[in-house]
CSV table of C-alpha atoms in Angstrom, one decimal:
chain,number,residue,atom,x,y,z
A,1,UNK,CA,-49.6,23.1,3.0
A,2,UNK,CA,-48.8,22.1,6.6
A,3,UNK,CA,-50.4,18.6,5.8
A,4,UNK,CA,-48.0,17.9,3.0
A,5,UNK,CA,-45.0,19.3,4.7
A,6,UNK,CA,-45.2,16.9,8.1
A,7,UNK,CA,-45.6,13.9,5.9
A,8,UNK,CA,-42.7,14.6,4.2
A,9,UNK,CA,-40.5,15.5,6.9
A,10,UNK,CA,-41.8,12.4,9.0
A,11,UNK,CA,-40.5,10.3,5.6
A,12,UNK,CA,-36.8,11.9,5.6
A,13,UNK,CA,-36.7,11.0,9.4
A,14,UNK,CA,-37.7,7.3,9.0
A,15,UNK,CA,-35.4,7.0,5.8
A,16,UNK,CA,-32.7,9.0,7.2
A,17,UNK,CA,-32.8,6.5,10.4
A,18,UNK,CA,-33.6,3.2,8.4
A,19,UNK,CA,-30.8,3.7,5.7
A,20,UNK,CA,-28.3,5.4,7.7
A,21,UNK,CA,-28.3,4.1,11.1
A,22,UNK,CA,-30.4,0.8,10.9
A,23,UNK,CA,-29.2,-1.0,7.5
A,24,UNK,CA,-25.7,-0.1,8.1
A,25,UNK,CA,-25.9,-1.5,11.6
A,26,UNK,CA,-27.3,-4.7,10.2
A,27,UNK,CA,-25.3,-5.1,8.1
A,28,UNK,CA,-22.6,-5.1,10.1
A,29,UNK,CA,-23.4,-7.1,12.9
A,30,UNK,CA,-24.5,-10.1,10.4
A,31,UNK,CA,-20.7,-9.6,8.9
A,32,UNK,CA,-19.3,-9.6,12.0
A,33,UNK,CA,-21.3,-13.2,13.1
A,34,UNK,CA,-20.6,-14.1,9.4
A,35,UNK,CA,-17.6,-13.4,8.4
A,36,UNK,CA,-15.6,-11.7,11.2
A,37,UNK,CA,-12.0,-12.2,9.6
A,38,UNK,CA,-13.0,-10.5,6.0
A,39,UNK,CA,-15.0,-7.8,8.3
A,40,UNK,CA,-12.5,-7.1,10.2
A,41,UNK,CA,-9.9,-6.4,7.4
A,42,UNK,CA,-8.9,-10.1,7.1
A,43,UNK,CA,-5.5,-9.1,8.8
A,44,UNK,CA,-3.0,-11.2,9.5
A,45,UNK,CA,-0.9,-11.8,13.3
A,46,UNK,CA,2.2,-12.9,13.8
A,47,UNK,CA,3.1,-13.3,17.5
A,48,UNK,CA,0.2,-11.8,18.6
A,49,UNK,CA,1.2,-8.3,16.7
A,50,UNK,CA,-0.8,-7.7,13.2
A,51,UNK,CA,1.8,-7.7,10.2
A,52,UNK,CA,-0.8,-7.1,7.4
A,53,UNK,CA,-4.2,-7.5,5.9
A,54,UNK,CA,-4.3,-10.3,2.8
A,55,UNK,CA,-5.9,-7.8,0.7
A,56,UNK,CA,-3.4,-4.9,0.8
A,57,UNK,CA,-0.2,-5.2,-0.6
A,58,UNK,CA,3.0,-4.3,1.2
A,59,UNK,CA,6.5,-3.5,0.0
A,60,UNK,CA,9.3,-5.8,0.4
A,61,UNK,CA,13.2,-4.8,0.2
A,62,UNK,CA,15.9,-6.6,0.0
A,63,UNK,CA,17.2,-10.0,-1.8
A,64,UNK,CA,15.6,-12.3,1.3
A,65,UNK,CA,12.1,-11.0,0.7
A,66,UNK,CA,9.3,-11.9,-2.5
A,67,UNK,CA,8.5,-9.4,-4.2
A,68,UNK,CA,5.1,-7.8,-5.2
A,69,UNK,CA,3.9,-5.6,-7.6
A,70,UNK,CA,5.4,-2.1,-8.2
A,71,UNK,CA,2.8,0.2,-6.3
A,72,UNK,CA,1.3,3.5,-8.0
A,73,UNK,CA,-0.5,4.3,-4.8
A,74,UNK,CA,0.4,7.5,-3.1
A,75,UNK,CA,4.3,6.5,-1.8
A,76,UNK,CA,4.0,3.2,-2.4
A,77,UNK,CA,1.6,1.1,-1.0
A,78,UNK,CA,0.0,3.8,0.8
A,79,UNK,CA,-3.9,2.4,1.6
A,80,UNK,CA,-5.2,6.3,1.7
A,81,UNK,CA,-3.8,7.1,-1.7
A,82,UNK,CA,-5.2,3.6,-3.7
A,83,UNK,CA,-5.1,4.3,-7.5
A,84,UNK,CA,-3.1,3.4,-10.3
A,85,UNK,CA,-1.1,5.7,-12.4
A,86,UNK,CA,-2.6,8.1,-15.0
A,87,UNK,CA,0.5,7.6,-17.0
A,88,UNK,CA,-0.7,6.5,-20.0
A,89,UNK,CA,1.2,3.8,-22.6
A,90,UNK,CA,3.1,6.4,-24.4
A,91,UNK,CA,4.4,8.2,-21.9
A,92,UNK,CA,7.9,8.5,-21.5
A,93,UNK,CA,7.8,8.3,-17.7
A,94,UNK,CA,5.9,4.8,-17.3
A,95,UNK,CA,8.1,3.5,-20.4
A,96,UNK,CA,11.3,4.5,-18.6
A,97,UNK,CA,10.5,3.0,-15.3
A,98,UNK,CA,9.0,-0.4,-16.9
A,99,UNK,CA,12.3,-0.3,-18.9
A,100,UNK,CA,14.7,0.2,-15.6
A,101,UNK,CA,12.2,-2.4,-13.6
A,102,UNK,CA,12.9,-4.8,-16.5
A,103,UNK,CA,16.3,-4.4,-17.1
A,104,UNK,CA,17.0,-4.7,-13.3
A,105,UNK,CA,14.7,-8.1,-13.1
A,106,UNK,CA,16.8,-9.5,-16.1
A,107,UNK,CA,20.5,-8.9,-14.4
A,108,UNK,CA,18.6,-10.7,-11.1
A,109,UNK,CA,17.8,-13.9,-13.4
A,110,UNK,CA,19.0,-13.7,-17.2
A,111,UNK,CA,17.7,-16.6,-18.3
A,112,UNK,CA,13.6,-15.7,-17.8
A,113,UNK,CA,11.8,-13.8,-19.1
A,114,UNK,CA,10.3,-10.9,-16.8
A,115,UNK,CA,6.7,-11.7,-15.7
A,116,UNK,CA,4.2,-8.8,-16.5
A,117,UNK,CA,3.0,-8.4,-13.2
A,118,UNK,CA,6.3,-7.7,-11.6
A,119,UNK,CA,6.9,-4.2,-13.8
A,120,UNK,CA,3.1,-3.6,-13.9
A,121,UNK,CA,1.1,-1.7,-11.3
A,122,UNK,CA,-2.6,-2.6,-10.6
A,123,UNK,CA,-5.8,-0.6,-10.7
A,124,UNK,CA,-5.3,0.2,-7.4
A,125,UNK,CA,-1.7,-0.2,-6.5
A,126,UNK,CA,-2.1,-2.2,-3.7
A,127,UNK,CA,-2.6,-5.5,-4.9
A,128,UNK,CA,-1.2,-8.2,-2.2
A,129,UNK,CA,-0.9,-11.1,-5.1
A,130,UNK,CA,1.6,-12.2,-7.8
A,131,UNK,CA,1.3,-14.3,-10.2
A,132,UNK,CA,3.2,-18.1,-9.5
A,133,UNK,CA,5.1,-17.4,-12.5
A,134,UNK,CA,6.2,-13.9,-10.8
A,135,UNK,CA,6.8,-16.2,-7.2
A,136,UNK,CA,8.9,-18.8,-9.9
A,137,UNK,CA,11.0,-16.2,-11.2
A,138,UNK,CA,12.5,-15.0,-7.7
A,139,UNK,CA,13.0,-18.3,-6.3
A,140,UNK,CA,16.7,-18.0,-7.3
A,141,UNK,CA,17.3,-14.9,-5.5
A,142,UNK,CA,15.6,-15.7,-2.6
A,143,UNK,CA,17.2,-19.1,-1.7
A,144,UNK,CA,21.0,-17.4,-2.8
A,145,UNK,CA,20.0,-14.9,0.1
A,146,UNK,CA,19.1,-17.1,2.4
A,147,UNK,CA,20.9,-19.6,1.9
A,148,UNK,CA,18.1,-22.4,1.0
A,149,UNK,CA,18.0,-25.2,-1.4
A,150,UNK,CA,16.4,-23.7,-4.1
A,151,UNK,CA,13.8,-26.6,-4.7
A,152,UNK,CA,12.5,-26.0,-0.7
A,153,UNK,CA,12.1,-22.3,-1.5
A,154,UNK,CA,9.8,-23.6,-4.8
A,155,UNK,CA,7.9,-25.9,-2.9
A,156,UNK,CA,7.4,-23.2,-0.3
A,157,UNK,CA,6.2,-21.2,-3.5
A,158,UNK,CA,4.2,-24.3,-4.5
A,159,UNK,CA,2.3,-24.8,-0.8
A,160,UNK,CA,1.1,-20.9,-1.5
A,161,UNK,CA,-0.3,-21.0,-4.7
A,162,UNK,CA,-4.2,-20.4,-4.5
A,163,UNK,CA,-6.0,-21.7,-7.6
A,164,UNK,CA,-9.4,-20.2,-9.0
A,165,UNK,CA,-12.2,-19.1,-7.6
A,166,UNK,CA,-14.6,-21.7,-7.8
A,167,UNK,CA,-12.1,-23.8,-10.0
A,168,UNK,CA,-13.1,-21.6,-13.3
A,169,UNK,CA,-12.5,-17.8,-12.3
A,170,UNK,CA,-10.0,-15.8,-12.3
A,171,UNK,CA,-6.3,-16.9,-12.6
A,172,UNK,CA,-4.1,-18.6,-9.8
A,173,UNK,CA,-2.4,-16.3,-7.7
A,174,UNK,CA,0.8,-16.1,-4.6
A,175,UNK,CA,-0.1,-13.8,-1.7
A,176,UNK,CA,3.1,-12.7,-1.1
A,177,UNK,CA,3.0,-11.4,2.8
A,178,UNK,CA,1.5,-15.1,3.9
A,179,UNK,CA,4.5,-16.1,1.4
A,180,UNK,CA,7.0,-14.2,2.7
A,181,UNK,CA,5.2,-15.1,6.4
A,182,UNK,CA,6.3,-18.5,6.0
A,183,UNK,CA,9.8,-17.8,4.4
A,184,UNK,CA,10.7,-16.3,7.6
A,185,UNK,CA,9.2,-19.5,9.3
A,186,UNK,CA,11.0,-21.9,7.8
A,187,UNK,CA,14.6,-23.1,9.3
């Protein structure tokens, strides 16, 4: 019995150290020589401070700021509660808040219509993009409260648009902290 025992122990040892300590460390350290921005959280520094991470959504207040997607995570945007809503499309809750989201978009800009993705939440309710039609809809607003031309706050809009991946997948997309990032930039 002893001489099938020490075998298998000596095997949970090795594997325990090779895929918990050894492949994780790897890993790692070719990310980090790799790809140190994505491994690092791909964040984002403004005067030397970080503001943000490109793949985490933030909320934005106010008439001078783009807007992103409603959030379903935790408080809003909350990274350590990421999930959407288990509200389902008949319930009266979700339809109620889509309806006030929508109704308050169309007073904003009557003469739209109301991008999806601006009364939707994502799977995870932190997603940091729009879509440019989302961007498009509150260039309006955003010049009027900042008192811009609204065809530099467009092509402000127009410099952040990132196309597919690859050229064929997915759809194009506005990162709005890097957009908002440069609205604050510009004079």
């Amino acid at each position: 019995m002893l001489t099938q025992i020490r075998p298998a122990i000596i095997m949970i040892v090795f594997f325990t150290i090779l895929t918990g300590l050894v492949y994780p460390l790897g890993m790692t350290g070719i990310a980090q020589a790799l790809f140190p921005h994505q491994a690092n959280g791909s964040l984002i520094e403004k005067d030397g401070k970080v503001v943000g991470s490109e793949l985490i959504g933030q909320g934005f207040a106010g008439d001078r700021y783009f807007h992103g997607r409603p959030s379903a995570a935790g408080d809003g945007y909350n990274a350590t509660a990421s999930s959407g809503s288990n509200l389902g499309p008949t319930n009266p809750k979700l339809i109620d808040r889509i309806k006030g989201d929508a109704d308050k978009l169309k007073a904003e800009n009557p003469n739209q219509p109301v991008p999806m993705d601006l009364v939707t939440t994502s799977g995870s309710g932190l997603d940091p993009d729009i879509s440019p039609d989302a961007a498009y809809f509150q260039v309006a607003r955003v010049a009027k409260a900042r008192g811009f031309d609204e065809a530099k706050v467009k092509a402000l809009v127009d410099s952040h648009v990132e196309g597919r991946e690859l050229g064929f997948l997915g759809e194009p997309v506005v990162n709005v902290l890097a957009l908002n990032l440069a609205l604050d930039d510009t004079k």
